Amino acid sequence: MSNPDKTPGAEPSEADKAMKARVEARLARPVARSSGTLKTARRSIAYRTEAAFVPVAGKHGEPEAAVLTTAYLEEGVEPGRRPLCFAFNGGPGSASIWLQFGALGPKRVVVPDDASVGRAPYAAVDNPLSWLEHFDLVFIDPPHTGWSLTASEAAKKKALSTDGDIAMLAEVMRLWLVRNRRTASPLYLCGESYGTTRGAGLALAMLEQGIAFSGLILVSCAMDLATLVFAHGNDLPYALFLPAFANTAQYHGLLAGELGASSAAAREAAEAFVQDEYAAALLAGARLTSQRRSRIAARVAELTGLPKTLVDEQNLRISDGCFFVEALRSRGQVVGRLDARAAAPSAAQRRSAMEFDPGIEALSSPYTMAAMTHFAGTLGLDLDERYEVLNEDVNRHWDWRRGTLGETPGLQGCTCTSTDLAVALRRHPHMKVLAASGRYDLGTPYSASDWSLARLDAPASVLERVTHRYYDAGHMMYTRQADLEQLHADLTAWLAS
C-alpha cells in the first residue's frame, strides 16, 4: 500500500500508476455541456448544464482525485447574486443521482407513488418543481461513486473515511466556486442520508475556511449513528425506531382498535409509550419486575403487530432487521427498509435476515437507467466504465472514526457530526437548517431525527433556526408526487422565512 507521507519521487506501485492514469484521463476530459428550458409554475428558466471532473490536490500538489460535478446554471442572470446549492447523496458509497433526478434537478424520474416497482421504459422528464427555481445546482459524486476516482491507494483510504471525505469535498466545493467565480453567491448545501453526516461536518469545515453557508437542507438525517446502529449495549435505536415501526405496522394493517384507525394514532401512541415507559424499561434491564416486563412486552407487541412471544424472545428489543423479516412473515413477505410501504415475497425457505431491500427496488433500475440515458444522450458524457450508483465496496471499507487525519489514532464509537453542526450554527448567526423526514423511512426514522435535532448543543435561540418537516413516504420521500410538492412548498417557505 502506498505511504501517504512518501516523498516526491518515490517509485509508485503498479496499482497506483494505473489509478493515477485513470484520474489523469478523467481530468483531461473537456467539460460536457448542454442547454435547456424549464417551465415552472412561476416562470420559464433557461439553463445550461456543465459536467466536469474537478481535481483534489494532495500535499505535494498532484491530484489525489478526480471528482465529477454536474452543474445546472440559470442563463441571463448575474452569477454572483444568484444563490447556489451544492448537493450529494450518502451511503457512504452513493452517487448523487437520487437527489439530482428525484427532486432538485430540472429532470425527474417518475416512479409509482405507492413504492411498487414500475415497468420499463424509464426516462427523465421535465421537473416543474425543480429547485433550480431558487438556486443554481451543483451535484457532487464523491470519490469512488459515479465516475469519480482517487489517484492512489493512499488517497482512496483517505477518501473512504468520515474526515477524509469531508476534507475532499470541502476542497471540491472551494475549487468549483473559485473556478466558476461564484464566491460571492449565497451558498446552500443539501445532503441526503449519509450526505447529512457529511453535510453537518462540511458546515463547520467550510466555515473554518471562511466560506459560510446560508442554509443546510438535511434530507433523512443520519448525523448521529448511535441512533441508527443496533448493537448490544446500545438501547437508543430500539426506543427511537419504535414509533416508525408502529407507523409501518398501521400501514400494513397489523394494528387493532384505535391504534389501527390512523397512522397518526399509531405514531402518537408509540411516541408517548417510549417517552413514558419504554425508554426507562430498557434502562432498567434485568431490574424489571416480571409483571412490568410482561406489560412492556404486551405493549410493544400491540404497537408493532408482532407476537408477544417474539418480543419476549428479543428481550423487549426489536431491531430493524427483526422487524423487516417478522412483521409480514405470516403473509410470506419482507418489509422495505428505505420505504416501509414496500413489501416483497420472502424466499420459499424463510430467512432470519433480509436478503434485499424492497424499498429500493422500485427506484434502483429506473434512476440508474434514466441517469445513464441523460448523461450519454443529453450531455455526451459517455464513459465506457460503469457508473457506480451504489458502491458497496466503499461502504464495506469505510473508516467511520473521527480524527483519523491527524496524529492521533482517531476516536472510537459511533460517528457523530451533529456536534459540528451545532458549533457552525453558534458561530454563524444567519445559517439555518431545514430537515426533511419520511415517516415510512426505516433507514433513518423520523423519530431518530427528532432526537438528534432536539439534542443539538445550542441554546433555544439558536435552535429556532432549525425546522423539521415530515412526509408520508420513505427515505426518498420526493418519489411520491404529493410529498415532492410539499417538499418544494416547505423549501420555498423556509427560504422566505
Coordinates of C-alpha atoms in Angstrom, one line a residue:
M1 CA 0.0 0.0 0.0
S2 CA 1.2 3.5 -0.8
N3 CA 2.5 5.7 2.0
P4 CA 0.5 8.9 2.2
D5 CA 3.6 10.8 3.5
K6 CA 6.0 9.4 0.9
T7 CA 8.5 12.0 -0.5
P8 CA 8.1 13.2 -4.1
G9 CA 10.0 10.9 -6.5
A10 CA 9.4 7.7 -4.6
E11 CA 8.5 5.0 -7.1
P12 CA 4.7 4.3 -7.0
S13 CA 3.3 0.8 -7.2
E14 CA 1.8 -0.6 -10.4
A15 CA -1.6 -0.3 -8.9
D16 CA -1.0 3.4 -8.1
K17 CA 0.3 4.1 -11.6
A18 CA -2.9 2.6 -13.0
M19 CA -5.1 4.6 -10.7
K20 CA -3.2 7.8 -11.4
A21 CA -3.5 7.3 -15.2
R22 CA -7.3 6.9 -14.8
V23 CA -7.6 10.1 -12.8
E24 CA -5.5 12.0 -15.3
A25 CA -7.7 10.7 -18.1
R26 CA -10.8 12.0 -16.3
L27 CA -9.3 15.4 -15.7
A28 CA -8.2 15.7 -19.3
R29 CA -11.8 15.3 -20.5
P30 CA -13.5 18.5 -21.7
V31 CA -16.5 19.9 -19.9
A32 CA -19.7 18.3 -21.1
R33 CA -22.3 20.9 -21.9
S34 CA -25.9 21.1 -22.9
S35 CA -28.7 23.7 -22.6
G36 CA -32.4 23.5 -21.9
T37 CA -35.5 25.4 -20.8
L38 CA -37.7 24.5 -17.8
K39 CA -41.2 25.8 -17.2
T40 CA -42.2 26.1 -13.6
A41 CA -45.5 27.3 -12.1
R42 CA -43.9 30.8 -11.7
R43 CA -41.7 31.3 -14.7
S44 CA -39.7 29.8 -17.6
I45 CA -36.0 29.2 -16.8
A46 CA -33.3 28.9 -19.5
Y47 CA -30.4 27.0 -18.1
R48 CA -27.2 25.3 -19.1
T49 CA -25.7 22.0 -17.8
E50 CA -22.0 21.6 -17.2
A51 CA -20.5 18.2 -16.2
A52 CA -16.8 18.4 -15.3
F53 CA -14.2 16.5 -13.3
V54 CA -12.7 18.6 -10.5
P55 CA -9.2 17.8 -9.2
V56 CA -8.5 17.4 -5.5
A57 CA -4.8 18.2 -4.8
G58 CA -2.7 16.3 -2.3
K59 CA 0.1 17.6 -0.1
H60 CA 2.6 17.9 -3.0
G61 CA 0.1 19.5 -5.5
E62 CA -0.6 16.4 -7.6
P63 CA -4.2 15.4 -8.0
E64 CA -5.4 12.9 -5.4
A65 CA -8.8 12.5 -7.0
A66 CA -11.0 13.4 -10.0
V67 CA -14.5 14.2 -8.8
L68 CA -17.5 14.6 -11.1
T69 CA -19.6 17.7 -10.6
T70 CA -22.8 18.3 -12.6
A71 CA -24.0 21.9 -12.5
Y72 CA -27.3 23.3 -13.7
L73 CA -26.9 27.1 -14.1
E74 CA -29.6 29.7 -15.0
E75 CA -28.8 31.7 -18.1
G76 CA -29.1 35.5 -18.3
V77 CA -28.6 36.3 -14.6
E78 CA -25.8 37.9 -12.7
P79 CA -24.0 34.8 -11.2
G80 CA -22.7 36.5 -8.1
R81 CA -26.1 37.4 -6.9
R82 CA -27.8 34.1 -7.8
P83 CA -27.9 31.6 -4.8
L84 CA -26.1 28.3 -5.4
C85 CA -26.7 24.9 -3.7
F86 CA -24.3 22.0 -3.6
A87 CA -25.9 18.6 -3.3
F88 CA -25.0 15.0 -2.8
N89 CA -26.4 11.7 -1.5
G90 CA -25.0 9.4 1.1
G91 CA -24.3 5.7 1.5
P92 CA -21.5 6.1 2.1
G93 CA -20.9 4.9 -1.5
S94 CA -23.8 6.5 -3.3
A95 CA -23.7 8.8 -6.3
S96 CA -25.8 11.9 -6.4
I97 CA -28.4 10.7 -8.9
W98 CA -31.2 10.3 -6.3
L99 CA -31.5 14.0 -5.4
Q100 CA -30.5 15.1 -8.9
F101 CA -33.2 13.1 -10.7
G102 CA -35.7 12.8 -7.8
A103 CA -36.4 16.3 -6.6
L104 CA -33.8 19.0 -7.2
G105 CA -32.7 18.9 -10.8
P106 CA -34.6 20.1 -13.9
K107 CA -35.2 16.5 -14.9
R108 CA -37.1 13.9 -12.8
V109 CA -37.6 10.1 -12.9
V110 CA -41.2 9.3 -12.3
V111 CA -41.9 6.1 -10.3
P112 CA -45.2 4.8 -8.8
D113 CA -46.4 6.7 -5.8
D114 CA -47.0 3.6 -3.7
A115 CA -43.4 2.3 -3.7
S116 CA -44.2 -0.5 -6.1
V117 CA -41.9 -1.4 -8.9
G118 CA -42.8 0.2 -12.2
R119 CA -42.4 -1.1 -15.7
A120 CA -39.8 0.0 -18.3
P121 CA -39.0 2.1 -20.2
Y122 CA -37.6 4.6 -17.7
A123 CA -36.9 8.2 -18.6
A124 CA -36.2 11.5 -17.0
V125 CA -38.9 14.1 -17.7
D126 CA -39.1 17.8 -17.1
N127 CA -39.5 18.6 -13.4
P128 CA -41.5 21.8 -12.8
L129 CA -40.8 21.5 -9.1
S130 CA -37.1 21.7 -9.6
W131 CA -35.1 23.6 -7.0
L132 CA -33.5 25.4 -10.0
E133 CA -36.3 27.9 -9.4
H134 CA -34.4 29.0 -6.2
F135 CA -30.7 28.2 -6.8
D136 CA -28.2 27.1 -9.3
L137 CA -27.4 23.5 -8.5
V138 CA -24.1 21.6 -8.3
F139 CA -24.3 17.8 -7.7
I140 CA -21.2 16.1 -6.5
D141 CA -20.3 12.4 -6.8
P142 CA -17.7 11.7 -4.1
P143 CA -14.6 9.6 -4.9
H144 CA -15.5 6.0 -6.0
T145 CA -19.1 6.8 -6.6
G146 CA -20.4 7.6 -10.1
W147 CA -17.2 8.0 -12.3
S148 CA -15.2 9.8 -9.6
L149 CA -11.8 8.2 -8.7
T150 CA -8.8 8.6 -6.5
A151 CA -5.2 8.5 -7.8
S152 CA -3.6 6.1 -5.3
E153 CA -4.4 3.5 -2.7
A154 CA -3.4 6.1 0.0
A155 CA -5.8 8.7 -1.5
K156 CA -8.5 6.1 -1.6
K157 CA -8.0 5.2 2.1
K158 CA -8.3 8.9 2.9
A159 CA -11.4 9.4 0.7
L160 CA -13.1 6.3 2.3
S161 CA -13.2 7.9 5.8
T162 CA -15.5 10.3 7.6
D163 CA -13.0 13.1 8.0
G164 CA -11.2 12.4 4.7
D165 CA -14.4 12.6 2.8
I166 CA -15.3 15.9 4.4
A167 CA -11.9 17.3 3.6
M168 CA -12.0 16.2 0.0
L169 CA -15.5 17.5 -0.7
A170 CA -14.7 20.8 1.0
E171 CA -11.8 21.2 -1.5
V172 CA -14.1 20.3 -4.4
M173 CA -16.6 22.9 -3.4
R174 CA -13.9 25.6 -2.8
L175 CA -12.3 25.0 -6.1
W176 CA -15.6 24.9 -8.0
L177 CA -16.5 28.3 -6.5
V178 CA -13.1 29.8 -7.4
R179 CA -13.0 28.4 -11.0
N180 CA -16.6 29.4 -11.7
R181 CA -16.2 32.8 -10.0
R182 CA -19.1 32.1 -7.6
T183 CA -17.5 33.1 -4.3
A184 CA -20.0 36.0 -4.0
S185 CA -23.1 33.8 -4.3
P186 CA -25.3 33.0 -1.3
L187 CA -24.5 29.3 -0.6
Y188 CA -26.7 26.4 0.4
L189 CA -26.0 22.7 0.9
C190 CA -28.3 19.7 0.5
G191 CA -27.4 16.3 1.7
E192 CA -29.4 13.1 2.0
S193 CA -28.8 10.2 4.4
Y194 CA -25.1 9.8 5.0
G195 CA -25.0 13.1 3.0
T196 CA -26.4 14.7 6.1
T197 CA -23.5 13.2 8.1
R198 CA -21.1 14.7 5.6
G199 CA -23.1 17.9 5.3
A200 CA -23.1 18.7 9.0
G201 CA -19.3 18.2 9.0
L202 CA -18.9 20.4 6.0
A203 CA -20.9 23.2 7.5
L204 CA -18.1 23.6 10.1
A205 CA -15.2 22.6 7.8
M206 CA -16.2 25.3 5.2
L207 CA -16.7 27.9 7.9
E208 CA -13.1 27.2 9.0
Q209 CA -12.0 28.2 5.5
G210 CA -14.1 31.4 5.7
I211 CA -16.8 30.0 3.5
A212 CA -20.3 30.2 5.1
F213 CA -23.5 28.5 4.1
S214 CA -26.7 30.5 4.4
G215 CA -28.6 27.2 4.9
L216 CA -28.4 23.5 5.1
I217 CA -31.2 21.1 3.8
L218 CA -30.9 17.7 5.6
V219 CA -32.9 15.0 3.9
S220 CA -33.3 11.9 6.0
C221 CA -30.9 12.8 8.8
A222 CA -28.1 10.5 9.9
M223 CA -25.8 12.8 11.9
D224 CA -25.8 10.6 15.0
L225 CA -25.0 7.0 14.1
A226 CA -25.7 5.9 17.6
T227 CA -29.4 6.5 16.9
L228 CA -29.3 4.1 13.9
V229 CA -26.9 1.3 14.8
F230 CA -28.5 -1.7 16.6
A231 CA -25.8 -3.2 18.7
H232 CA -25.6 -4.9 22.1
G233 CA -25.3 -2.3 24.8
N234 CA -26.8 0.5 22.7
D235 CA -30.5 0.7 23.6
L236 CA -31.1 4.1 21.9
P237 CA -32.2 2.8 18.5
Y238 CA -34.7 0.3 20.0
A239 CA -36.5 3.2 21.6
L240 CA -36.2 5.6 18.7
F241 CA -37.3 3.2 15.9
L242 CA -40.5 2.1 17.8
P243 CA -42.7 5.0 16.5
A244 CA -41.6 4.3 12.9
F245 CA -42.3 0.6 13.4
A246 CA -45.8 1.5 14.7
N247 CA -46.4 3.8 11.7
T248 CA -45.4 1.0 9.3
A249 CA -47.5 -1.7 11.2
Q250 CA -50.6 0.5 10.9
Y251 CA -50.0 1.0 7.1
H252 CA -49.8 -2.8 6.6
G253 CA -53.0 -3.4 8.7
L254 CA -51.2 -5.1 11.6
L255 CA -52.7 -3.0 14.4
A256 CA -56.1 -3.4 16.1
G257 CA -58.6 -0.9 17.6
E258 CA -57.7 2.7 18.0
L259 CA -54.1 2.1 17.0
G260 CA -55.2 0.8 13.6
A261 CA -57.5 3.7 12.9
S262 CA -54.8 6.0 11.6
S263 CA -51.1 6.3 11.2
A264 CA -51.1 9.4 13.4
A265 CA -52.8 7.5 16.2
A266 CA -50.2 4.7 16.0
R267 CA -47.3 7.1 15.9
E268 CA -48.6 9.3 18.8
A269 CA -49.3 6.2 21.0
A270 CA -45.8 4.8 20.3
E271 CA -44.1 8.2 21.0
A272 CA -45.9 8.5 24.3
F273 CA -45.1 5.0 25.3
V274 CA -41.4 5.5 24.5
Q275 CA -41.3 8.7 26.5
D276 CA -43.3 7.5 29.5
E277 CA -42.4 3.8 29.9
Y278 CA -40.3 2.1 27.2
A279 CA -37.0 4.0 27.5
A280 CA -37.0 3.6 31.3
A281 CA -37.7 -0.1 30.9
L282 CA -34.8 -0.6 28.6
L283 CA -32.6 1.3 31.0
A284 CA -33.8 -0.9 33.9
G285 CA -32.7 -4.1 32.1
A286 CA -32.8 -7.1 34.4
R287 CA -34.1 -5.0 37.2
L288 CA -37.6 -5.0 35.7
T289 CA -40.2 -7.0 37.7
S290 CA -41.8 -9.9 35.8
Q291 CA -45.1 -8.1 35.9
R292 CA -43.8 -4.9 34.5
R293 CA -41.7 -6.8 31.9
S294 CA -44.9 -8.6 30.7
R295 CA -46.8 -5.3 30.5
I296 CA -44.0 -3.7 28.4
A297 CA -43.8 -6.7 26.1
A298 CA -47.5 -6.7 25.5
R299 CA -47.5 -3.0 24.6
V300 CA -44.6 -3.4 22.2
A301 CA -46.5 -6.2 20.6
E302 CA -49.6 -4.1 20.3
L303 CA -47.7 -1.2 18.7
T304 CA -45.7 -3.3 16.2
G305 CA -48.1 -6.1 15.3
L306 CA -45.5 -8.7 16.4
P307 CA -46.3 -11.7 18.6
K308 CA -45.7 -11.1 22.3
T309 CA -43.6 -14.3 22.4
L310 CA -41.2 -12.8 19.9
V311 CA -40.9 -9.6 21.8
D312 CA -40.1 -11.6 24.9
E313 CA -37.5 -13.7 23.0
Q314 CA -35.9 -10.5 21.8
N315 CA -35.6 -9.2 25.4
L316 CA -38.1 -6.4 24.6
R317 CA -35.8 -5.1 21.9
I318 CA -37.0 -5.2 18.3
S319 CA -34.2 -4.4 15.9
D320 CA -34.8 -3.2 12.3
G321 CA -33.6 -6.5 10.9
C322 CA -36.0 -8.4 13.1
F323 CA -38.9 -6.1 12.1
F324 CA -38.1 -6.4 8.3
V325 CA -38.5 -10.2 8.3
E326 CA -41.0 -10.8 11.1
A327 CA -43.7 -8.1 10.6
L328 CA -45.2 -9.7 7.5
R329 CA -43.9 -13.2 8.0
S330 CA -47.4 -14.7 8.1
R331 CA -48.0 -13.3 4.7
G332 CA -44.7 -14.6 3.3
Q333 CA -43.3 -11.1 2.8
V334 CA -40.5 -8.8 4.0
V335 CA -40.9 -5.1 4.7
G336 CA -38.8 -2.5 3.0
R337 CA -36.1 -0.5 4.8
L338 CA -35.8 2.7 2.8
D339 CA -39.5 2.7 2.1
A340 CA -41.5 0.6 4.5
R341 CA -44.7 0.9 2.4
A342 CA -43.0 -1.6 0.1
A343 CA -43.0 -5.3 0.6
A344 CA -41.7 -8.3 -1.4
P345 CA -42.0 -12.1 -1.3
S346 CA -39.8 -14.0 1.2
A347 CA -37.8 -16.9 -0.1
A348 CA -39.6 -20.3 0.0
Q349 CA -37.2 -21.3 2.8
R350 CA -37.8 -18.4 5.2
R351 CA -34.7 -16.5 6.3
S352 CA -34.0 -14.7 9.5
A353 CA -32.3 -11.8 7.7
M354 CA -33.3 -9.5 4.8
E355 CA -31.7 -10.6 1.5
F356 CA -32.6 -7.4 -0.3
D357 CA -34.4 -4.2 0.4
P358 CA -37.8 -3.9 -1.3
G359 CA -37.8 -0.2 -0.5
I360 CA -35.0 0.5 -3.0
E361 CA -36.1 -1.9 -5.8
A362 CA -38.7 0.5 -7.1
L363 CA -36.0 3.1 -7.6
S364 CA -32.7 1.5 -8.4
S365 CA -33.3 0.5 -12.1
P366 CA -35.4 3.5 -13.1
Y367 CA -32.9 6.0 -11.7
T368 CA -29.8 4.2 -13.0
M369 CA -31.1 3.7 -16.5
A370 CA -32.6 7.2 -16.8
A371 CA -29.5 8.8 -15.5
M372 CA -27.3 6.9 -17.9
T373 CA -29.5 7.9 -20.8
H374 CA -29.3 11.6 -19.7
F375 CA -25.6 11.6 -19.2
A376 CA -24.8 10.0 -22.5
G377 CA -27.7 11.3 -24.7
T378 CA -28.1 14.8 -23.4
L379 CA -24.7 15.7 -22.0
G380 CA -22.5 13.5 -24.2
L381 CA -20.8 12.1 -21.1
D382 CA -20.3 8.6 -22.4
L383 CA -17.6 6.8 -20.5
D384 CA -17.4 3.1 -21.0
E385 CA -16.7 2.4 -17.4
R386 CA -19.6 1.6 -15.0
Y387 CA -21.2 4.5 -13.2
E388 CA -21.2 3.4 -9.6
V389 CA -24.6 4.3 -8.3
L390 CA -24.3 2.4 -5.0
N391 CA -20.7 1.2 -4.4
E392 CA -20.9 -1.5 -1.8
D393 CA -17.1 -1.7 -1.7
V394 CA -16.9 1.9 -0.4
N395 CA -19.4 1.1 2.3
R396 CA -17.6 -2.0 3.4
H397 CA -14.2 -0.3 3.7
W398 CA -15.4 3.0 5.2
D399 CA -13.4 4.3 8.3
W400 CA -16.1 5.7 10.5
R401 CA -13.8 7.2 13.1
R402 CA -13.3 10.9 13.6
G403 CA -9.8 12.4 14.0
T404 CA -8.1 10.0 11.7
L405 CA -6.4 12.7 9.6
G406 CA -4.3 14.0 12.4
E407 CA -1.5 12.4 14.5
T408 CA -3.9 10.6 16.9
P409 CA -5.4 7.2 16.0
G410 CA -8.9 8.5 15.8
L411 CA -11.9 8.4 18.1
Q412 CA -13.7 5.1 18.5
G413 CA -17.5 4.8 18.8
C414 CA -20.4 5.7 16.6
T415 CA -19.8 8.6 14.2
C416 CA -21.4 11.9 15.1
T417 CA -21.3 15.2 13.2
S418 CA -24.3 16.9 14.9
T419 CA -21.6 18.4 17.2
D420 CA -20.1 20.1 14.1
L421 CA -23.4 21.4 13.0
A422 CA -24.1 22.8 16.5
V423 CA -20.8 24.7 16.5
A424 CA -21.4 26.0 13.0
L425 CA -24.9 27.3 14.0
R426 CA -23.5 29.0 17.1
R427 CA -20.7 30.6 15.1
H428 CA -22.8 31.8 12.1
P429 CA -25.9 33.6 13.2
H430 CA -27.5 33.6 9.8
M431 CA -27.2 29.9 9.0
K432 CA -30.5 28.0 9.2
V433 CA -31.4 24.3 8.8
L434 CA -34.3 22.6 7.1
A435 CA -34.6 18.8 7.9
A436 CA -37.0 16.6 6.0
S437 CA -38.1 13.1 7.2
G438 CA -40.2 10.4 5.6
R439 CA -42.5 8.7 8.1
Y440 CA -42.0 5.3 6.3
D441 CA -38.2 5.5 6.3
L442 CA -36.8 2.7 8.4
G443 CA -33.2 3.6 7.5
T444 CA -33.2 7.0 9.2
P445 CA -36.5 7.1 11.0
Y446 CA -38.2 10.5 11.7
S447 CA -38.2 9.8 15.4
A448 CA -34.4 9.3 15.5
S449 CA -34.0 12.6 13.6
D450 CA -36.3 14.3 16.2
W451 CA -33.9 13.1 18.9
S452 CA -30.8 14.3 17.1
L453 CA -32.2 17.7 16.3
A454 CA -33.5 18.2 19.8
R455 CA -30.1 17.4 21.3
L456 CA -28.1 19.9 19.2
D457 CA -25.7 21.6 21.6
A458 CA -27.0 25.1 21.2
P459 CA -29.4 27.4 23.1
A460 CA -33.1 27.7 22.2
S461 CA -32.5 31.0 20.5
V462 CA -30.1 29.2 18.0
L463 CA -32.4 26.2 17.6
E464 CA -35.2 28.5 16.4
R465 CA -33.3 28.4 13.1
V466 CA -33.8 24.6 12.8
T467 CA -37.0 23.5 11.0
H468 CA -38.2 19.8 10.8
R469 CA -40.8 18.8 8.3
Y470 CA -42.4 15.3 7.8
Y471 CA -43.7 13.4 4.7
D472 CA -45.8 10.3 4.2
A473 CA -43.3 8.3 2.2
G474 CA -39.9 6.8 2.7
H475 CA -36.2 7.8 2.7
M476 CA -36.6 9.4 -0.7
M477 CA -39.9 11.0 0.1
Y478 CA -39.9 13.0 -3.1
T479 CA -40.6 9.9 -5.1
R480 CA -44.3 10.4 -4.1
Q481 CA -45.8 13.2 -6.0
A482 CA -47.7 14.7 -3.1
D483 CA -44.6 14.8 -1.0
L484 CA -42.5 16.2 -3.8
E485 CA -45.0 19.1 -4.0
Q486 CA -45.0 19.5 -0.2
L487 CA -41.2 19.4 0.0
H488 CA -41.0 22.2 -2.7
A489 CA -43.6 24.2 -0.8
D490 CA -41.7 23.8 2.5
L491 CA -38.4 24.8 0.9
T492 CA -40.0 27.9 -0.6
A493 CA -41.5 28.9 2.7
W494 CA -38.2 28.2 4.6
L495 CA -36.2 30.3 2.2
A496 CA -38.7 33.2 2.6
S497 CA -38.7 33.0 6.4

